[in-house]
Coordinates of C-alpha atoms and ligand atoms in Angstrom, one line a residue:
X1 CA -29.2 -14.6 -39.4
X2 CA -26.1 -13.2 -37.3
X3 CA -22.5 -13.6 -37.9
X4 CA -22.9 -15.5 -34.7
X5 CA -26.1 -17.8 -36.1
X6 CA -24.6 -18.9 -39.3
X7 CA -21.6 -20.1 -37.3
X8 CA -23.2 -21.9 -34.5
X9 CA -25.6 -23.6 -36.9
X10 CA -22.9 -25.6 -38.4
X11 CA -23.1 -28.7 -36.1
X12 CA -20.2 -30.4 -34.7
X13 CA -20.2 -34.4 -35.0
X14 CA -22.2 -35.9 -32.4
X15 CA -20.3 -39.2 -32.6
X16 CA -16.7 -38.1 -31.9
X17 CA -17.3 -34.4 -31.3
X18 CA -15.0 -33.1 -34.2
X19 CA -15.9 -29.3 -34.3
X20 CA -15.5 -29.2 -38.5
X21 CA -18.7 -31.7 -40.3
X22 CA -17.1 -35.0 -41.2
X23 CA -16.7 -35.7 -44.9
X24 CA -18.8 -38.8 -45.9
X25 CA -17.3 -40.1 -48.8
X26 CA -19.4 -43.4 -49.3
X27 CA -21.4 -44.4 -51.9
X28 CA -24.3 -46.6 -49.7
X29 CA -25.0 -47.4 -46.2
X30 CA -25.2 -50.7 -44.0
X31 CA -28.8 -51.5 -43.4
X32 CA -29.8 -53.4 -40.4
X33 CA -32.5 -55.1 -42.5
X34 CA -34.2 -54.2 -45.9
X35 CA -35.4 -50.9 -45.3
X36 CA -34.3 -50.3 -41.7
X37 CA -31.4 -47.8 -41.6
X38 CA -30.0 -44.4 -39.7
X39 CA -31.6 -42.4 -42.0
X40 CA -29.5 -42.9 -45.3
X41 CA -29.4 -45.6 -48.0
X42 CA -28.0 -44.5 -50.8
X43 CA -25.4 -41.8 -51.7
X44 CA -27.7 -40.2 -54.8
X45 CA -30.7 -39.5 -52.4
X46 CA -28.7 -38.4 -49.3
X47 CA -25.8 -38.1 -47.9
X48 CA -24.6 -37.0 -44.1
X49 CA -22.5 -34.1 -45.0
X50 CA -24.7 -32.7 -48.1
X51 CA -27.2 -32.8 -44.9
X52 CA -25.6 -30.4 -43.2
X53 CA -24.9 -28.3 -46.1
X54 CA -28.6 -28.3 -47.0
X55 CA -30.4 -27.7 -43.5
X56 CA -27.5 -24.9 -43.3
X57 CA -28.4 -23.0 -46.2
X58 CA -32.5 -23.7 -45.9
X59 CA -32.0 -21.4 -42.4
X60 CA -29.4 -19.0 -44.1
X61 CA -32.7 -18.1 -46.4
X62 CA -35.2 -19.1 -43.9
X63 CA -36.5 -21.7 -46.3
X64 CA -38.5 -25.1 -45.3
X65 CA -36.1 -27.2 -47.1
X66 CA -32.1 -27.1 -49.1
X67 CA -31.1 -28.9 -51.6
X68 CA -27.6 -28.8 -52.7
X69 CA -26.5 -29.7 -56.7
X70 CA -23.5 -30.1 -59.0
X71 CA -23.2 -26.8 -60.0
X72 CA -25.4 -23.2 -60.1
X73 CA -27.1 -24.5 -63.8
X74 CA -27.8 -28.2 -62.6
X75 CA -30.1 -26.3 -59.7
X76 CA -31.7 -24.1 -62.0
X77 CA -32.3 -26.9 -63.9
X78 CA -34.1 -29.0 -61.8
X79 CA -36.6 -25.8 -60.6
X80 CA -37.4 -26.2 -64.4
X81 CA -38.3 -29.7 -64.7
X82 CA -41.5 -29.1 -62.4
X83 CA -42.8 -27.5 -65.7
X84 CA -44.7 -29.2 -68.6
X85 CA -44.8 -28.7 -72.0
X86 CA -47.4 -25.4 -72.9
X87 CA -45.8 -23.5 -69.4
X88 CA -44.8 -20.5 -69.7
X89 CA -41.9 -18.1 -68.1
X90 CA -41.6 -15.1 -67.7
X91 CA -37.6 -13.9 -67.2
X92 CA -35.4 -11.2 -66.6
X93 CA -34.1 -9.9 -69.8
X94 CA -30.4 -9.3 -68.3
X95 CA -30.4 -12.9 -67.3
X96 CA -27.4 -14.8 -66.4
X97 CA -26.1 -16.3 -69.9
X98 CA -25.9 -19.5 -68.8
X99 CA -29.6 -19.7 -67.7
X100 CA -30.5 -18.1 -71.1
X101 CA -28.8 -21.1 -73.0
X102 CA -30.4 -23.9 -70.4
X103 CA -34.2 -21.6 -71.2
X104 CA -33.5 -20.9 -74.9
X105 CA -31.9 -24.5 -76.3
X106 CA -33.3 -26.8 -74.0
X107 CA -36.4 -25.7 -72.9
X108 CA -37.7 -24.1 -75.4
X109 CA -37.2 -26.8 -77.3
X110 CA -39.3 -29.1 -75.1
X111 CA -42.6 -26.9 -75.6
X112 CA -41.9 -24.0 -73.2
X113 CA -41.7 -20.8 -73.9
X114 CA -39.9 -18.0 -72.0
X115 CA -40.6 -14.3 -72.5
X116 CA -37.8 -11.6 -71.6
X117 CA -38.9 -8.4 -69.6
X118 CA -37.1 -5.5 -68.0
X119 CA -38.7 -6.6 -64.7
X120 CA -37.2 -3.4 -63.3
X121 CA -40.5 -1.7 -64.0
X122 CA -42.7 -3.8 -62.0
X123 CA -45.6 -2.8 -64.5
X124 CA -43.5 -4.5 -67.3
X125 CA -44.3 -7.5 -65.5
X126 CA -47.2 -7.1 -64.9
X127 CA -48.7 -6.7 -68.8
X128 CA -46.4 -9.5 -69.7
X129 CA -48.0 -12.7 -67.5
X130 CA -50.5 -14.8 -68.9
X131 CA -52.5 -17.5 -68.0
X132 CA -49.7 -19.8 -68.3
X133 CA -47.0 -18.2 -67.1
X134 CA -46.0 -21.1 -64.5
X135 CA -42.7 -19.5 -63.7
X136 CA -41.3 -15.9 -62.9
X137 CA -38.0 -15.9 -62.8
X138 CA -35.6 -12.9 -61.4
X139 CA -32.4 -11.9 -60.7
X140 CA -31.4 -8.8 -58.1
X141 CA -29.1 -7.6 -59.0
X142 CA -28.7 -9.3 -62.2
X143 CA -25.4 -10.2 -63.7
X144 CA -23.6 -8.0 -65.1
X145 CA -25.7 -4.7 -65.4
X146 CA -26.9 -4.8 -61.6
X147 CA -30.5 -4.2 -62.1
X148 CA -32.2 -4.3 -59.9
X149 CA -36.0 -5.7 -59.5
X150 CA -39.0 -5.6 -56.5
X151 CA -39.5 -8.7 -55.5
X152 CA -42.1 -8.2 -52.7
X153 CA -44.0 -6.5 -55.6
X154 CA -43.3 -9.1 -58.5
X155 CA -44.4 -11.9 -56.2
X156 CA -47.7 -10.4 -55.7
X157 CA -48.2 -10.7 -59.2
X158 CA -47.0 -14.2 -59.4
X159 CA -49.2 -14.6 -56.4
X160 CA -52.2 -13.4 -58.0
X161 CA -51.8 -15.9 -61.2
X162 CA -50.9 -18.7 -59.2
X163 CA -47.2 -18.6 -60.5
X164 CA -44.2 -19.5 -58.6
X165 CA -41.4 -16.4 -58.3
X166 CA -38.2 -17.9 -58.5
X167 CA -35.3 -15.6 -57.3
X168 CA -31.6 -16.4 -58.5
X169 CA -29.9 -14.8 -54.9
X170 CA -26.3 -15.3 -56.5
X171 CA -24.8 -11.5 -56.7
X172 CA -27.1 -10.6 -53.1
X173 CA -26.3 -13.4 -51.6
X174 CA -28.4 -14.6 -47.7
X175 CA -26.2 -12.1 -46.2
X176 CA -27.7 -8.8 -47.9
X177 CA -31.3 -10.2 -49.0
X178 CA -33.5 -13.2 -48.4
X179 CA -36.2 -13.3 -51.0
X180 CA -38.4 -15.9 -49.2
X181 CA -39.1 -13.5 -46.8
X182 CA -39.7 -11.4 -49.6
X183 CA -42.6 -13.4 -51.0
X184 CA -40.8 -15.5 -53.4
X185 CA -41.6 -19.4 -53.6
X186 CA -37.9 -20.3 -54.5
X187 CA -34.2 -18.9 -54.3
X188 CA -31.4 -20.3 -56.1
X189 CA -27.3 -19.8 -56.1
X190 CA -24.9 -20.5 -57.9
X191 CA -22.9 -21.6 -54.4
X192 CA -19.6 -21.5 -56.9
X193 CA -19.2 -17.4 -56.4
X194 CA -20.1 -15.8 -52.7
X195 CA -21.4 -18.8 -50.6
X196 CA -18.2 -20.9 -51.5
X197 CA -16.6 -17.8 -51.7
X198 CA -12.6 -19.2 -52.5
X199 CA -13.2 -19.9 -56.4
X200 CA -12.3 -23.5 -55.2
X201 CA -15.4 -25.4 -56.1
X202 CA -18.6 -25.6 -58.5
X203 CA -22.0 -25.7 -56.8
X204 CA -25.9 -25.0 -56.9
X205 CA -28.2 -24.7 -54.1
X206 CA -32.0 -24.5 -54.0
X207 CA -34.3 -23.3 -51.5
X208 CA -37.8 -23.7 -51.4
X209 CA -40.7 -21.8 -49.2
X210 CA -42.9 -24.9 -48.4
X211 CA -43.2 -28.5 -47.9
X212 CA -44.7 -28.9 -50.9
X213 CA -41.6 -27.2 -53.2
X214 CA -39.7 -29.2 -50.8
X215 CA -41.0 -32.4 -51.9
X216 CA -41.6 -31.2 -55.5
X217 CA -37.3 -30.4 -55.6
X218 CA -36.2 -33.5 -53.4
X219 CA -38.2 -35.7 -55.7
X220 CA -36.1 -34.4 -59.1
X221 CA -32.6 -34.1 -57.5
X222 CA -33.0 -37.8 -56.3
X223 CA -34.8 -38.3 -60.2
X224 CA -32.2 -36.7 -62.0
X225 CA -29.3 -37.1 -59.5
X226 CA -27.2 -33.9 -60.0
X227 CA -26.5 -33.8 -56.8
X228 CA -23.1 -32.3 -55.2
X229 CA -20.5 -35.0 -53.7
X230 CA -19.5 -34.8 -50.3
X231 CA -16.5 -33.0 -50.2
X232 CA -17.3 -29.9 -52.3
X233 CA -20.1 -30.3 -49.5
X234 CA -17.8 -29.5 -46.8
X235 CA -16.2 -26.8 -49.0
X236 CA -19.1 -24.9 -49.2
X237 CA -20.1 -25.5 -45.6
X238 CA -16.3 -23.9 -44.6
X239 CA -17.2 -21.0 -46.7
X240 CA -20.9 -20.5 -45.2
X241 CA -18.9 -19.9 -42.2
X242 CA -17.0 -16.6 -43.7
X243 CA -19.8 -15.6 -45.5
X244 CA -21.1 -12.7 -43.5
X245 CA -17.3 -11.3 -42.7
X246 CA -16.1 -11.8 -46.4
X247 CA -19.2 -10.3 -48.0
X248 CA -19.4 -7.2 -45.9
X249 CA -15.8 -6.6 -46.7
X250 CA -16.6 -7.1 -50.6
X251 CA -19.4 -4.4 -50.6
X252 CA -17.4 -2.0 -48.8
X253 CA -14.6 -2.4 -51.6
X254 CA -17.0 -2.6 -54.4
X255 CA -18.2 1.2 -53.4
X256 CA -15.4 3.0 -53.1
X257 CA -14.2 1.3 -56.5
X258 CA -17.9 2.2 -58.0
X259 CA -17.2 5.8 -56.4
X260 CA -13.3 6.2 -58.3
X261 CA -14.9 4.8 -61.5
X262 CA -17.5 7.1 -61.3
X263 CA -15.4 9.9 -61.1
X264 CA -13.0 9.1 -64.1
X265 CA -12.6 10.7 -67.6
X266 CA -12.3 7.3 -69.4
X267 CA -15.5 6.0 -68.0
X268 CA -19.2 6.5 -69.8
X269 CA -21.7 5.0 -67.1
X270 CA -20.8 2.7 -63.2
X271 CA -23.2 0.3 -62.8
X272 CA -23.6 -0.4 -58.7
X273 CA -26.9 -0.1 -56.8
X274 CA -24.9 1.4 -54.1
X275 CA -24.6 4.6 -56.0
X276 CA -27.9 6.9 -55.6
X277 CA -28.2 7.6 -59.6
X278 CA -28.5 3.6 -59.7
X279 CA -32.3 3.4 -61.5
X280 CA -33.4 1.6 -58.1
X281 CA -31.2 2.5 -55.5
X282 CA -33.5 3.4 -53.0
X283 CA -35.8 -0.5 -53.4
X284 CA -31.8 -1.8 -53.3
X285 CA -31.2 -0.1 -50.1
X286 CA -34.6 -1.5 -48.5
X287 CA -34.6 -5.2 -49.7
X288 CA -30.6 -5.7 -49.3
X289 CA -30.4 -4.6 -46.2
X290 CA -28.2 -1.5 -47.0
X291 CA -25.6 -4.5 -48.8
X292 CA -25.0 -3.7 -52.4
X293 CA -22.9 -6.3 -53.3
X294 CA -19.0 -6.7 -54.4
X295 CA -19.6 -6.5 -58.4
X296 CA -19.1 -3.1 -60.2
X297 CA -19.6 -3.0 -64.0
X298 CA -18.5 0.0 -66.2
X299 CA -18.7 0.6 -69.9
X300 CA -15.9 3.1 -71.2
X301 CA -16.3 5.9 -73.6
X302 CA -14.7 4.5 -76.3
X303 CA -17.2 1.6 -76.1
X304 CA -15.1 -1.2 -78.6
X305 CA -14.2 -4.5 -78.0
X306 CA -10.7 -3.8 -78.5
X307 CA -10.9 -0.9 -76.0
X308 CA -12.2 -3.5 -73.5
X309 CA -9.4 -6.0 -74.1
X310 CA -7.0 -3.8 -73.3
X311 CA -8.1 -2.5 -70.1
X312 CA -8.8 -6.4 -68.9
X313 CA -5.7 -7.3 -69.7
X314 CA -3.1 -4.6 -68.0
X315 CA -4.7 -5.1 -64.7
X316 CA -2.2 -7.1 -61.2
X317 CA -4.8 -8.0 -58.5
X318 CA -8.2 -8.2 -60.9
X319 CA -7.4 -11.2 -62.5
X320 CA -9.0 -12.1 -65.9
X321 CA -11.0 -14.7 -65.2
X322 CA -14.7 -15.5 -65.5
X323 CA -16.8 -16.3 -61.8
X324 CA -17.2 -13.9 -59.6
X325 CA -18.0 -13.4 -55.5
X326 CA -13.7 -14.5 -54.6
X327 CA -11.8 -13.8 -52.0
X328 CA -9.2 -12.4 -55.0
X329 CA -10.5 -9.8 -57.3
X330 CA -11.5 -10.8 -60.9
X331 CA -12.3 -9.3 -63.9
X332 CA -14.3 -10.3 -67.4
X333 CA -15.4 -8.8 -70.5
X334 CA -18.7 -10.2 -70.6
X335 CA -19.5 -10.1 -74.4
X336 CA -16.5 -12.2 -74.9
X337 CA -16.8 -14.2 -71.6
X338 CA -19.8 -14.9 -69.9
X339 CA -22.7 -13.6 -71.9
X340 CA -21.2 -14.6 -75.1
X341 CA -24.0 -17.2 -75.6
X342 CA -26.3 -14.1 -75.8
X343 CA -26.6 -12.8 -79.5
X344 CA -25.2 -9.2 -79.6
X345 CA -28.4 -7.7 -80.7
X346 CA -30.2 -9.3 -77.6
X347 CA -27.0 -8.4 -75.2
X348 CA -27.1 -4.9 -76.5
X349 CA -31.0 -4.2 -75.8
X350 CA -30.1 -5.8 -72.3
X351 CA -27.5 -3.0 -71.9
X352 CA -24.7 -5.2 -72.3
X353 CA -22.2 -2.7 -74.1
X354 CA -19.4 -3.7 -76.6
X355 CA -16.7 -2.0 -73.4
X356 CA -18.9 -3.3 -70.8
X357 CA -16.4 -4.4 -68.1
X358 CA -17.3 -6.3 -64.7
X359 CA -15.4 -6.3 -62.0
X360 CA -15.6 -8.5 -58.8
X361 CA -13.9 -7.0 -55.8
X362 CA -12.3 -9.9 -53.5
X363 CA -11.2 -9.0 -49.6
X364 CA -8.2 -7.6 -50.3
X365 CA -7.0 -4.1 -49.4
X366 CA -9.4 -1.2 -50.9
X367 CA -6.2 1.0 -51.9
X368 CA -4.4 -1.4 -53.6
X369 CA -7.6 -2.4 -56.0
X370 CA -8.1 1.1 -57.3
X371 CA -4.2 1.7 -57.9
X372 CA -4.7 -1.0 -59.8
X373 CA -7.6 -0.4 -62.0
X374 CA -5.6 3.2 -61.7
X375 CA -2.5 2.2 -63.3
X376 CA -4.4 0.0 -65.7
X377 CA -6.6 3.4 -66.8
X378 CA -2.9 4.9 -67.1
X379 CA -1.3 1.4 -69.3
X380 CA -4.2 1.9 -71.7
X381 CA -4.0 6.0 -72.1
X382 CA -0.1 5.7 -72.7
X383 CA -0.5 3.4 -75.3
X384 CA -2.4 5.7 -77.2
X385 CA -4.6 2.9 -78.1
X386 CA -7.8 4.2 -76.1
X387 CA -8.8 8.3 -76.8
X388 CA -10.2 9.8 -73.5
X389 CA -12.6 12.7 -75.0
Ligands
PLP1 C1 -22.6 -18.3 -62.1 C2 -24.0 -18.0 -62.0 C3 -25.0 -19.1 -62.3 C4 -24.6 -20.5 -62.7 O1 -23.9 -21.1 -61.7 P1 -22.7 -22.2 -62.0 O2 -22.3 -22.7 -60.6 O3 -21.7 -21.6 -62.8 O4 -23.4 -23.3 -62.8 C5 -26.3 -18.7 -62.2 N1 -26.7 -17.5 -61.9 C6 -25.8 -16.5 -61.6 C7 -26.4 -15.1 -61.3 C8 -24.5 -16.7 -61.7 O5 -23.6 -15.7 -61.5

């Protein structure tokens, strides 16, 4: 979908022909008689402006049908709840750490059991379905090592078991990749980082291939009723309509500050599939449309914790701060931040180093970001604190 597309399929109001979606902050609707109405009822099960939101991102994935929730976890959530007890799923091993905590201490719990794999070797997933794997679930690029996976070739093997291939779309985002079209059943975002794009709002989207997933999904957001409220709605329509201008902008940042990392004395390995020693570079190039995202990680060579904290902290424009996909740069120290819900043994095996650094890269100017992490490398050598051998 063009620049042009996603903007033009943002509808203006057909009753008084305001050019931005009206924000329908009501709770029920007036029925003309039990059961006759204009096509909502009740607040939980729709809602005008979530409408919008959800037909908009169902095209910006080609999808059959959107559904918009409360945050990134409450729509990965209710993808889960089509399972029973005995499923099995088959995950990502460098999954997001929230979706580890949601699969490991609630889930699990409940009878099903989820299997890690490094799904970058597609024949890793391929000895590790079984009969009841129900559920394949991938990120690509995952969060924060940027691996990245084949999805047109892991959904043939979910297609050949009969199991759905979900696809968490986050770090890619509609703009660079669209895994429906890639043979997946079911994408997912976490709309808080590049579809809302201003760190201004918390939101989760789901969209499903068929009518069938669409019914399934409808059915358990109206069940469970974690659905997002109208005015975080228009939020995240407003910054569907900067998507394509702000992401660009991000990926072009992120590799010239992949390319200055990669060239500095301090720093042991760049993690970026827009770099050609990236493991899967070339499958990046082909199913993200030549888009490699605006997250860099980096580990340094003095790989501490304390070597890490100083380097996150003597940064201006990165901000430490956890969330990603901004308009302003951010930075986090993931096994003190976001992954610190994944034991340090199971973080480690997932490449998740002690220095392992993530940066987002916002809109701003390119040569002002790497003065910055510049001066920061410089902060950190000065005080001695950090030996660059
Ligand atoms: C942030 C994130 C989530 C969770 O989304 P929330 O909106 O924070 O609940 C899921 N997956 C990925 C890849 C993320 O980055």
């Amino acid at each position: 979908m063009s620049a042009t597309k996603i903007i033009h399929a943002v509808p203006s109001d057909p009753l008084t022909g305001a050019i931005s979606v009206p924000v329908y902050q009501t709770s029920t609707f007036i029925q003309e008689a039990p059961g006759v109405n204009k096509g909502f009822d009740y607040a939980r099960s729709n809602n005008p402006t979530r409408k919008v939101l959800e037909d908009l991102v169902a095209s910006l994935e080609n999808g059959h049908g959107g559904f918009a929730f409360a945050t990134g976890l409450a729509a990965i959530d209710a993808v889960l709840k089509q399972l029973s007890s005995g499923d099995e799923i088959l995950a990502v091993d460098d999954i997001y750490g929230g979706a580890y905590r949601l699969f490991t201490h609630v889930y699990q719990k409940l009878g099903i059991t989820v299997t890690y794999v490094d799904t970058t070797e597609i024949e890793n997933v391929a000895k590790a379905v079984t009969s009841k794997t129900k559920l394949i679930w991938i990120e690509s690029p995952t969060n924060p090592t940027l691996k990245v996976s084949d999805i047109q070739g892991i959904a043939q093997i979910a297609q050949s078991i009969g199991a759905l291939l979900v696809v968490d779309n986050t770090f890619a985002s509609p703009i660079a990749q669209k895994p429906l079209d890639l043979g997946a059943d079911i994408v997912i975002h976490s709309g808080t980082k590049y579809i809302g794009g201003h760190s201004d709002l918390v939101a989760g989207l789901v969209i499903t291939k068929t009518q069938e997933l669409s019914e399934r999904i409808k059915f358990i957001q109206n069940a469970s009723g974690g659905v997002l409220g109208p005015w975080d709605c228009f939020l995240t329509i407003r910054g569907i309509e900067t998507l394509d201008l702000r992401y660009r902008k991000q990926c072009e940042n992120a590799m010239e500050v992949a390319l200055y990392l990669a060239q500095h004395k301090a720093v042991a390995e760049v993690f970026y599939p827009g770099l050609k020693d990236h493991k899967n570079h070339e499958i990046a190039k082909r199913q993200q449309n030549g888009l490699f995202g605006g997250v860099v990680s980096f580990s340094l060579k003095k790989d501490d914790q304390e070597s890490a904290n100083q380097f996150v902290t003597a940064t201006k424009y990165f901000k430490l701060a956890e969330s990603l996909g901004g308009v302003k740069s951010l930075l986090c120290h993931p096994a003190q931040m976001t992954h610190a819900s994944i034991p340090r043994e199971k973080r480690l095996q997932a490449g998740i180093k002690d220095s392992l650094i993530r940066l987002s890269c916002g809109i701003e100017e390119v040569e002002d970001l790497v003065n910055d992490l510049k001066q920061a490398f410089e902060k950190v050598e000065r005080a001695k604190e950090l030996s660059f051998i």
